[in-house]
Amino acid sequence: VLVYDRLVAPELVDEAPEDALRIAREPLEQEQINELLVGYGRAGLDVVRLKGGDPYVFGRGGEEALALAAARVEFEVIAGVSSLTAVPAAAGIPLTHRGLASQATIVTGHDAPLDYAALAQPAGTLVVFMGLGRLAEIAAGLLANGRDPATPAAVIASGTTDRQAVVTAPLAEITAAAAELESPALIVVGDVVGLAGTLEAAKPKSTLTITS
Ligand SMILES: C[S@@+](CC[C@H](N)C(=O)[O-])C[C@H]1O[C@@H](n2cnc3c(N)ncnc32)[C@H](O)[C@@H]1O
């Protein structure tokens, strides 16, 4: 049984054996997924739950693992490379860099209210998952709480794929600059974004890069 998410590479889904039962996660509620995993696991089938990146990074992998543990179904987690690190790297942005950022803060823009007073502190790099739809609010929240309007910011959409699009701009201009981008996207704010131009220029160009 293969239960897979929308963001996983289709090539990986194609690697499942022909007689595998393939179940797309998207129409299902989280509770239904948990029940499926527990049910097929208890039935003794080989079950693969295929997610993008690291299942324990904003992937609800922890919820599914807890359901399996509660049902005493054995499982193993094999983490892939999270977009947290792979996507900024593909855009020429080191998350940390000596002298520029010695810490990184990771938040989801999906549902939870964000503590802009805390996030506006200039220490380190800020990475926002699932925040593209709230980009204007996020930028305004950071600026209203004192973040320098000139702070380098980036939005990276479909990072590492052949549709990768990267927009970099000062924080005060990032919303307008990234208006055309579509999810999935990561927002990165901090001085490390300022390295992107130099690091991108040093590698072969195969992606769309807009800088304003
Ligand atoms: C539900 S989270 C899953 C994250 C995943 N577990 C990981 O470790 O990368 C989905 C969000 O991750 C980010 N994301 C995943 N793949 C991405 C990509 N190729 N480019 C940009 N952002 C990506 C986006 O913020 C997207 O909305």
PDB file of C-alpha atoms and ligand atoms in Angstrom:
ATOM      1  CA  VAL A   1       0.000   0.000   0.000  1.00  0.00           C
ATOM      2  CA  LEU A   2       1.343   3.408  -0.949  1.00  0.00           C
ATOM      3  CA  VAL A   3      -0.275   6.490   0.600  1.00  0.00           C
ATOM      4  CA  TYR A   4       1.239   9.597  -0.951  1.00  0.00           C
ATOM      5  CA  ASP A   5       1.003  13.384  -0.741  1.00  0.00           C
ATOM      6  CA  ARG A   6       0.475  15.813  -3.610  1.00  0.00           C
ATOM      7  CA  LEU A   7       3.947  17.356  -3.276  1.00  0.00           C
ATOM      8  CA  VAL A   8       5.921  14.118  -3.682  1.00  0.00           C
ATOM      9  CA  ALA A   9       7.726  13.552  -6.961  1.00  0.00           C
ATOM     10  CA  PRO A  10       5.491  11.552  -9.337  1.00  0.00           C
ATOM     11  CA  GLU A  11       8.573   9.537 -10.324  1.00  0.00           C
ATOM     12  CA  LEU A  12       8.647   8.117  -6.801  1.00  0.00           C
ATOM     13  CA  VAL A  13       4.984   7.126  -6.922  1.00  0.00           C
ATOM     14  CA  ASP A  14       5.721   5.363 -10.211  1.00  0.00           C
ATOM     15  CA  GLU A  15       8.325   3.245  -8.455  1.00  0.00           C
ATOM     16  CA  ALA A  16       5.672   1.399  -6.444  1.00  0.00           C
ATOM     17  CA  PRO A  17       5.138  -2.207  -7.567  1.00  0.00           C
ATOM     18  CA  GLU A  18       2.365  -2.611 -10.147  1.00  0.00           C
ATOM     19  CA  ASP A  19       0.149  -4.497  -7.725  1.00  0.00           C
ATOM     20  CA  ALA A  20       0.472  -1.853  -4.985  1.00  0.00           C
ATOM     21  CA  LEU A  21      -2.675  -0.121  -3.835  1.00  0.00           C
ATOM     22  CA  ARG A  22      -2.004   3.613  -4.418  1.00  0.00           C
ATOM     23  CA  ILE A  23      -3.939   6.062  -2.284  1.00  0.00           C
ATOM     24  CA  ALA A  24      -3.673   9.826  -2.835  1.00  0.00           C
ATOM     25  CA  ARG A  25      -3.814  11.608   0.499  1.00  0.00           C
ATOM     26  CA  GLU A  26      -5.436  14.837  -0.629  1.00  0.00           C
ATOM     27  CA  PRO A  27      -9.181  14.078  -0.528  1.00  0.00           C
ATOM     28  CA  LEU A  28      -8.848  12.445   2.884  1.00  0.00           C
ATOM     29  CA  GLU A  29      -9.006  13.968   6.356  1.00  0.00           C
ATOM     30  CA  GLN A  30      -6.047  13.429   8.680  1.00  0.00           C
ATOM     31  CA  GLU A  31      -8.103  11.116  10.873  1.00  0.00           C
ATOM     32  CA  GLN A  32      -8.959   8.946   7.869  1.00  0.00           C
ATOM     33  CA  ILE A  33      -5.287   8.708   6.924  1.00  0.00           C
ATOM     34  CA  ASN A  34      -4.400   7.631  10.436  1.00  0.00           C
ATOM     35  CA  GLU A  35      -7.105   4.959  10.334  1.00  0.00           C
ATOM     36  CA  LEU A  36      -5.923   3.710   6.937  1.00  0.00           C
ATOM     37  CA  LEU A  37      -2.342   3.394   8.123  1.00  0.00           C
ATOM     38  CA  VAL A  38      -3.365   1.613  11.290  1.00  0.00           C
ATOM     39  CA  GLY A  39      -5.817  -0.652   9.454  1.00  0.00           C
ATOM     40  CA  TYR A  40      -3.446  -1.738   6.694  1.00  0.00           C
ATOM     41  CA  GLY A  41      -0.603  -2.035   9.177  1.00  0.00           C
ATOM     42  CA  ARG A  42      -2.638  -4.287  11.453  1.00  0.00           C
ATOM     43  CA  ALA A  43      -3.618  -6.374   8.428  1.00  0.00           C
ATOM     44  CA  GLY A  44       0.067  -7.111   7.970  1.00  0.00           C
ATOM     45  CA  LEU A  45       0.478  -5.339   4.637  1.00  0.00           C
ATOM     46  CA  ASP A  46       3.623  -3.457   3.687  1.00  0.00           C
ATOM     47  CA  VAL A  47       2.601   0.177   3.929  1.00  0.00           C
ATOM     48  CA  VAL A  48       4.610   3.147   2.670  1.00  0.00           C
ATOM     49  CA  ARG A  49       3.492   6.626   3.700  1.00  0.00           C
ATOM     50  CA  LEU A  50       5.257   8.870   1.209  1.00  0.00           C
ATOM     51  CA  LYS A  51       5.543  12.557   2.076  1.00  0.00           C
ATOM     52  CA  GLY A  52       7.633  15.463   0.869  1.00  0.00           C
ATOM     53  CA  GLY A  53      10.898  16.180   2.663  1.00  0.00           C
ATOM     54  CA  ASP A  54      11.032  15.376   6.356  1.00  0.00           C
ATOM     55  CA  PRO A  55       7.682  14.038   7.601  1.00  0.00           C
ATOM     56  CA  TYR A  56       8.311  15.540  11.028  1.00  0.00           C
ATOM     57  CA  VAL A  57       8.768  19.089   9.643  1.00  0.00           C
ATOM     58  CA  PHE A  58       5.283  20.588   9.177  1.00  0.00           C
ATOM     59  CA  GLY A  59       4.292  17.265   7.654  1.00  0.00           C
ATOM     60  CA  ARG A  60       1.910  15.833  10.243  1.00  0.00           C
ATOM     61  CA  GLY A  61       4.207  12.835  10.371  1.00  0.00           C
ATOM     62  CA  GLY A  62       4.194  13.083  14.149  1.00  0.00           C
ATOM     63  CA  GLU A  63       0.404  12.754  14.260  1.00  0.00           C
ATOM     64  CA  GLU A  64       0.461   9.647  12.094  1.00  0.00           C
ATOM     65  CA  ALA A  65       3.330   8.145  14.058  1.00  0.00           C
ATOM     66  CA  LEU A  66       1.475   8.740  17.324  1.00  0.00           C
ATOM     67  CA  ALA A  67      -1.613   6.988  15.917  1.00  0.00           C
ATOM     68  CA  LEU A  68       0.534   4.001  14.898  1.00  0.00           C
ATOM     69  CA  ALA A  69       2.293   3.919  18.248  1.00  0.00           C
ATOM     70  CA  ALA A  70      -1.058   4.032  20.094  1.00  0.00           C
ATOM     71  CA  ALA A  71      -2.278   1.111  17.966  1.00  0.00           C
ATOM     72  CA  ARG A  72       1.005  -0.749  18.539  1.00  0.00           C
ATOM     73  CA  VAL A  73       1.734  -0.898  14.819  1.00  0.00           C
ATOM     74  CA  GLU A  74       5.481  -0.936  14.221  1.00  0.00           C
ATOM     75  CA  PHE A  75       6.870   1.662  11.856  1.00  0.00           C
ATOM     76  CA  GLU A  76      10.112   3.246  10.756  1.00  0.00           C
ATOM     77  CA  VAL A  77      10.592   6.893   9.756  1.00  0.00           C
ATOM     78  CA  ILE A  78      13.022   7.653   6.946  1.00  0.00           C
ATOM     79  CA  ALA A  79      13.335  11.418   6.663  1.00  0.00           C
ATOM     80  CA  GLY A  80      14.005  12.951   3.293  1.00  0.00           C
ATOM     81  CA  VAL A  81      15.752  16.265   2.828  1.00  0.00           C
ATOM     82  CA  SER A  82      13.392  18.954   4.035  1.00  0.00           C
ATOM     83  CA  SER A  83      12.517  21.933   1.880  1.00  0.00           C
ATOM     84  CA  LEU A  84      13.668  23.891   4.945  1.00  0.00           C
ATOM     85  CA  THR A  85      17.259  23.389   3.871  1.00  0.00           C
ATOM     86  CA  ALA A  86      17.060  22.165   0.273  1.00  0.00           C
ATOM     87  CA  VAL A  87      14.962  25.017  -1.095  1.00  0.00           C
ATOM     88  CA  PRO A  88      16.981  27.979   0.225  1.00  0.00           C
ATOM     89  CA  ALA A  89      20.184  26.170  -0.770  1.00  0.00           C
ATOM     90  CA  ALA A  90      18.869  25.698  -4.306  1.00  0.00           C
ATOM     91  CA  ALA A  91      18.282  29.469  -4.419  1.00  0.00           C
ATOM     92  CA  GLY A  92      21.799  30.275  -3.241  1.00  0.00           C
ATOM     93  CA  ILE A  93      20.751  31.086   0.330  1.00  0.00           C
ATOM     94  CA  PRO A  94      22.629  29.450   3.228  1.00  0.00           C
ATOM     95  CA  LEU A  95      20.265  29.305   6.203  1.00  0.00           C
ATOM     96  CA  THR A  96      23.132  30.073   8.543  1.00  0.00           C
ATOM     97  CA  HIS A  97      26.361  31.853   7.742  1.00  0.00           C
ATOM     98  CA  ARG A  98      29.157  32.862  10.083  1.00  0.00           C
ATOM     99  CA  GLY A  99      28.908  36.571  10.772  1.00  0.00           C
ATOM    100  CA  LEU A 100      25.420  36.886   9.247  1.00  0.00           C
ATOM    101  CA  ALA A 101      23.131  34.365  10.958  1.00  0.00           C
ATOM    102  CA  SER A 102      23.927  31.999  13.792  1.00  0.00           C
ATOM    103  CA  GLN A 103      20.335  30.910  14.307  1.00  0.00           C
ATOM    104  CA  ALA A 104      17.195  30.251  12.289  1.00  0.00           C
ATOM    105  CA  THR A 105      13.538  30.470  13.267  1.00  0.00           C
ATOM    106  CA  ILE A 106      11.020  28.286  11.455  1.00  0.00           C
ATOM    107  CA  VAL A 107       7.299  29.024  11.511  1.00  0.00           C
ATOM    108  CA  THR A 108       4.202  28.037   9.606  1.00  0.00           C
ATOM    109  CA  GLY A 109       2.051  30.748   8.085  1.00  0.00           C
ATOM    110  CA  HIS A 110      -0.734  28.244   7.484  1.00  0.00           C
ATOM    111  CA  ASP A 111      -3.109  28.755  10.358  1.00  0.00           C
ATOM    112  CA  ALA A 112      -1.521  29.828  13.595  1.00  0.00           C
ATOM    113  CA  PRO A 113      -1.389  33.517  14.532  1.00  0.00           C
ATOM    114  CA  LEU A 114       2.206  34.733  14.307  1.00  0.00           C
ATOM    115  CA  ASP A 115       4.009  36.573  17.098  1.00  0.00           C
ATOM    116  CA  TYR A 116       5.388  39.409  14.969  1.00  0.00           C
ATOM    117  CA  ALA A 117       6.997  41.187  17.925  1.00  0.00           C
ATOM    118  CA  ALA A 118       9.199  38.135  18.512  1.00  0.00           C
ATOM    119  CA  LEU A 119       9.751  37.324  14.819  1.00  0.00           C
ATOM    120  CA  ALA A 120      10.808  40.901  14.018  1.00  0.00           C
ATOM    121  CA  GLN A 121      13.939  40.561  16.169  1.00  0.00           C
ATOM    122  CA  PRO A 122      16.816  40.763  13.712  1.00  0.00           C
ATOM    123  CA  ALA A 123      18.747  37.759  15.079  1.00  0.00           C
ATOM    124  CA  GLY A 124      19.299  35.113  12.450  1.00  0.00           C
ATOM    125  CA  THR A 125      17.165  33.866   9.594  1.00  0.00           C
ATOM    126  CA  LEU A 126      13.383  33.590   9.519  1.00  0.00           C
ATOM    127  CA  VAL A 127      11.832  30.834   7.364  1.00  0.00           C
ATOM    128  CA  VAL A 128       8.073  30.764   6.835  1.00  0.00           C
ATOM    129  CA  PHE A 129       6.402  27.618   5.505  1.00  0.00           C
ATOM    130  CA  MET A 130       2.989  27.858   3.820  1.00  0.00           C
ATOM    131  CA  GLY A 131       2.985  31.631   4.144  1.00  0.00           C
ATOM    132  CA  LEU A 132       2.650  32.855   0.560  1.00  0.00           C
ATOM    133  CA  GLY A 133      -1.060  33.631   0.911  1.00  0.00           C
ATOM    134  CA  ARG A 134      -0.248  35.793   3.936  1.00  0.00           C
ATOM    135  CA  LEU A 135       2.907  37.397   2.595  1.00  0.00           C
ATOM    136  CA  ALA A 136       1.543  40.953   2.768  1.00  0.00           C
ATOM    137  CA  GLU A 137       0.421  40.436   6.366  1.00  0.00           C
ATOM    138  CA  ILE A 138       3.715  38.803   7.348  1.00  0.00           C
ATOM    139  CA  ALA A 139       5.865  41.556   5.823  1.00  0.00           C
ATOM    140  CA  ALA A 140       3.670  44.263   7.335  1.00  0.00           C
ATOM    141  CA  GLY A 141       3.745  42.536  10.738  1.00  0.00           C
ATOM    142  CA  LEU A 142       7.535  42.374  10.753  1.00  0.00           C
ATOM    143  CA  LEU A 143       7.893  45.989   9.607  1.00  0.00           C
ATOM    144  CA  ALA A 144       5.339  47.264  12.133  1.00  0.00           C
ATOM    145  CA  ASN A 145       7.381  45.602  14.871  1.00  0.00           C
ATOM    146  CA  GLY A 146      10.605  47.276  13.893  1.00  0.00           C
ATOM    147  CA  ARG A 147      12.259  45.005  11.331  1.00  0.00           C
ATOM    148  CA  ASP A 148      14.405  47.098   8.981  1.00  0.00           C
ATOM    149  CA  PRO A 149      12.560  47.651   5.671  1.00  0.00           C
ATOM    150  CA  ALA A 150      15.868  47.033   3.876  1.00  0.00           C
ATOM    151  CA  THR A 151      16.246  43.506   5.326  1.00  0.00           C
ATOM    152  CA  PRO A 152      16.850  41.128   2.420  1.00  0.00           C
ATOM    153  CA  ALA A 153      13.899  38.800   1.801  1.00  0.00           C
ATOM    154  CA  ALA A 154      13.182  36.006  -0.644  1.00  0.00           C
ATOM    155  CA  VAL A 155      10.282  33.921  -1.836  1.00  0.00           C
ATOM    156  CA  ILE A 156      11.214  30.631  -3.447  1.00  0.00           C
ATOM    157  CA  ALA A 157       8.451  28.768  -5.260  1.00  0.00           C
ATOM    158  CA  SER A 158       8.688  25.124  -6.353  1.00  0.00           C
ATOM    159  CA  GLY A 159      12.289  25.096  -5.212  1.00  0.00           C
ATOM    160  CA  THR A 160      14.611  22.413  -6.631  1.00  0.00           C
ATOM    161  CA  THR A 161      12.162  21.594  -9.425  1.00  0.00           C
ATOM    162  CA  ASP A 162      12.314  22.717 -13.042  1.00  0.00           C
ATOM    163  CA  ARG A 163       9.606  25.257 -12.149  1.00  0.00           C
ATOM    164  CA  GLN A 164      11.713  26.899  -9.440  1.00  0.00           C
ATOM    165  CA  ALA A 165      11.164  30.649  -9.256  1.00  0.00           C
ATOM    166  CA  VAL A 166      13.083  32.898  -6.892  1.00  0.00           C
ATOM    167  CA  VAL A 167      12.248  36.492  -6.045  1.00  0.00           C
ATOM    168  CA  THR A 168      14.499  38.546  -3.799  1.00  0.00           C
ATOM    169  CA  ALA A 169      13.772  42.077  -2.624  1.00  0.00           C
ATOM    170  CA  PRO A 170      14.033  44.252   0.470  1.00  0.00           C
ATOM    171  CA  LEU A 171      11.399  43.230   3.023  1.00  0.00           C
ATOM    172  CA  ALA A 172       9.389  46.385   2.339  1.00  0.00           C
ATOM    173  CA  GLU A 173       9.079  45.421  -1.344  1.00  0.00           C
ATOM    174  CA  ILE A 174       8.864  41.623  -1.220  1.00  0.00           C
ATOM    175  CA  THR A 175       5.067  41.399  -1.374  1.00  0.00           C
ATOM    176  CA  ALA A 176       4.798  43.311  -4.622  1.00  0.00           C
ATOM    177  CA  ALA A 177       7.886  41.623  -6.070  1.00  0.00           C
ATOM    178  CA  ALA A 178       6.552  38.116  -5.383  1.00  0.00           C
ATOM    179  CA  ALA A 179       2.971  38.781  -6.472  1.00  0.00           C
ATOM    180  CA  GLU A 180       3.170  36.370  -9.415  1.00  0.00           C
ATOM    181  CA  LEU A 181       4.522  33.395  -7.489  1.00  0.00           C
ATOM    182  CA  GLU A 182       2.456  30.351  -6.599  1.00  0.00           C
ATOM    183  CA  SER A 183       2.651  27.738  -3.856  1.00  0.00           C
ATOM    184  CA  PRO A 184       4.449  25.711  -2.722  1.00  0.00           C
ATOM    185  CA  ALA A 185       6.752  28.453  -1.552  1.00  0.00           C
ATOM    186  CA  LEU A 186       9.109  29.307   1.280  1.00  0.00           C
ATOM    187  CA  ILE A 187       9.642  32.839   2.564  1.00  0.00           C
ATOM    188  CA  VAL A 188      13.137  33.581   3.850  1.00  0.00           C
ATOM    189  CA  VAL A 189      13.995  36.815   5.671  1.00  0.00           C
ATOM    190  CA  GLY A 190      17.426  37.824   6.855  1.00  0.00           C
ATOM    191  CA  ASP A 191      20.886  38.960   5.866  1.00  0.00           C
ATOM    192  CA  VAL A 192      21.765  35.542   4.405  1.00  0.00           C
ATOM    193  CA  VAL A 193      19.384  36.309   1.529  1.00  0.00           C
ATOM    194  CA  GLY A 194      21.878  38.956   0.490  1.00  0.00           C
ATOM    195  CA  LEU A 195      24.289  36.167  -0.498  1.00  0.00           C
ATOM    196  CA  ALA A 196      21.906  34.758  -3.099  1.00  0.00           C
ATOM    197  CA  GLY A 197      23.033  37.023  -5.919  1.00  0.00           C
ATOM    198  CA  THR A 198      26.692  36.109  -5.550  1.00  0.00           C
ATOM    199  CA  LEU A 199      26.098  32.389  -5.020  1.00  0.00           C
ATOM    200  CA  GLU A 200      23.555  32.129  -7.838  1.00  0.00           C
ATOM    201  CA  ALA A 201      25.829  33.979 -10.226  1.00  0.00           C
ATOM    202  CA  ALA A 202      28.514  31.367  -9.650  1.00  0.00           C
ATOM    203  CA  LYS A 203      26.441  28.413 -10.834  1.00  0.00           C
ATOM    204  CA  PRO A 204      24.890  27.474 -14.183  1.00  0.00           C
ATOM    205  CA  LYS A 205      21.566  29.235 -14.763  1.00  0.00           C
ATOM    206  CA  SER A 206      18.495  27.057 -15.130  1.00  0.00           C
ATOM    207  CA  THR A 207      16.023  28.953 -12.976  1.00  0.00           C
ATOM    208  CA  LEU A 208      14.073  32.181 -13.140  1.00  0.00           C
ATOM    209  CA  THR A 209      15.575  34.748 -10.772  1.00  0.00           C
ATOM    210  CA  ILE A 210      14.014  38.189 -10.399  1.00  0.00           C
ATOM    211  CA  THR A 211      15.719  40.725  -8.185  1.00  0.00           C
ATOM    212  CA  SER A 212      14.378  44.141  -7.358  1.00  0.00           C
TER     213      SER A 212
HETATM  214  C1  LIG B   1       2.949  20.631   4.432  1.00  0.00           C
HETATM  215  S1  LIG B   1       4.530  21.418   4.326  1.00  0.00           S
HETATM  216  C2  LIG B   1       5.560  20.000   4.132  1.00  0.00           C
HETATM  217  C3  LIG B   1       7.006  20.274   4.375  1.00  0.00           C
HETATM  218  C4  LIG B   1       7.863  19.028   4.210  1.00  0.00           C
HETATM  219  N1  LIG B   1       7.592  18.065   5.269  1.00  0.00           N
HETATM  220  C5  LIG B   1       9.358  19.328   4.186  1.00  0.00           C
HETATM  221  O1  LIG B   1      10.096  18.837   5.032  1.00  0.00           O
HETATM  222  O2  LIG B   1       9.779  20.043   3.261  1.00  0.00           O
HETATM  223  C6  LIG B   1       4.433  22.077   2.688  1.00  0.00           C
HETATM  224  C7  LIG B   1       5.156  23.414   2.598  1.00  0.00           C
HETATM  225  O3  LIG B   1       6.557  23.188   2.523  1.00  0.00           O
HETATM  226  C8  LIG B   1       7.138  24.158   1.678  1.00  0.00           C
HETATM  227  N2  LIG B   1       7.660  23.498   0.481  1.00  0.00           N
HETATM  228  C9  LIG B   1       7.638  22.173   0.222  1.00  0.00           C
HETATM  229  N3  LIG B   1       8.224  21.914  -0.964  1.00  0.00           N
HETATM  230  C10 LIG B   1       8.623  23.100  -1.463  1.00  0.00           C
HETATM  231  C11 LIG B   1       9.302  23.497  -2.647  1.00  0.00           C
HETATM  232  N4  LIG B   1       9.685  22.609  -3.566  1.00  0.00           N
HETATM  233  N5  LIG B   1       9.554  24.813  -2.834  1.00  0.00           N
HETATM  234  C12 LIG B   1       9.180  25.727  -1.913  1.00  0.00           C
HETATM  235  N6  LIG B   1       8.543  25.414  -0.773  1.00  0.00           N
HETATM  236  C13 LIG B   1       8.279  24.118  -0.541  1.00  0.00           C
HETATM  237  C14 LIG B   1       6.024  25.136   1.300  1.00  0.00           C
HETATM  238  O4  LIG B   1       5.974  26.171   2.279  1.00  0.00           O
HETATM  239  C15 LIG B   1       4.832  24.229   1.374  1.00  0.00           C
HETATM  240  O5  LIG B   1       3.629  24.962   1.492  1.00  0.00           O
END
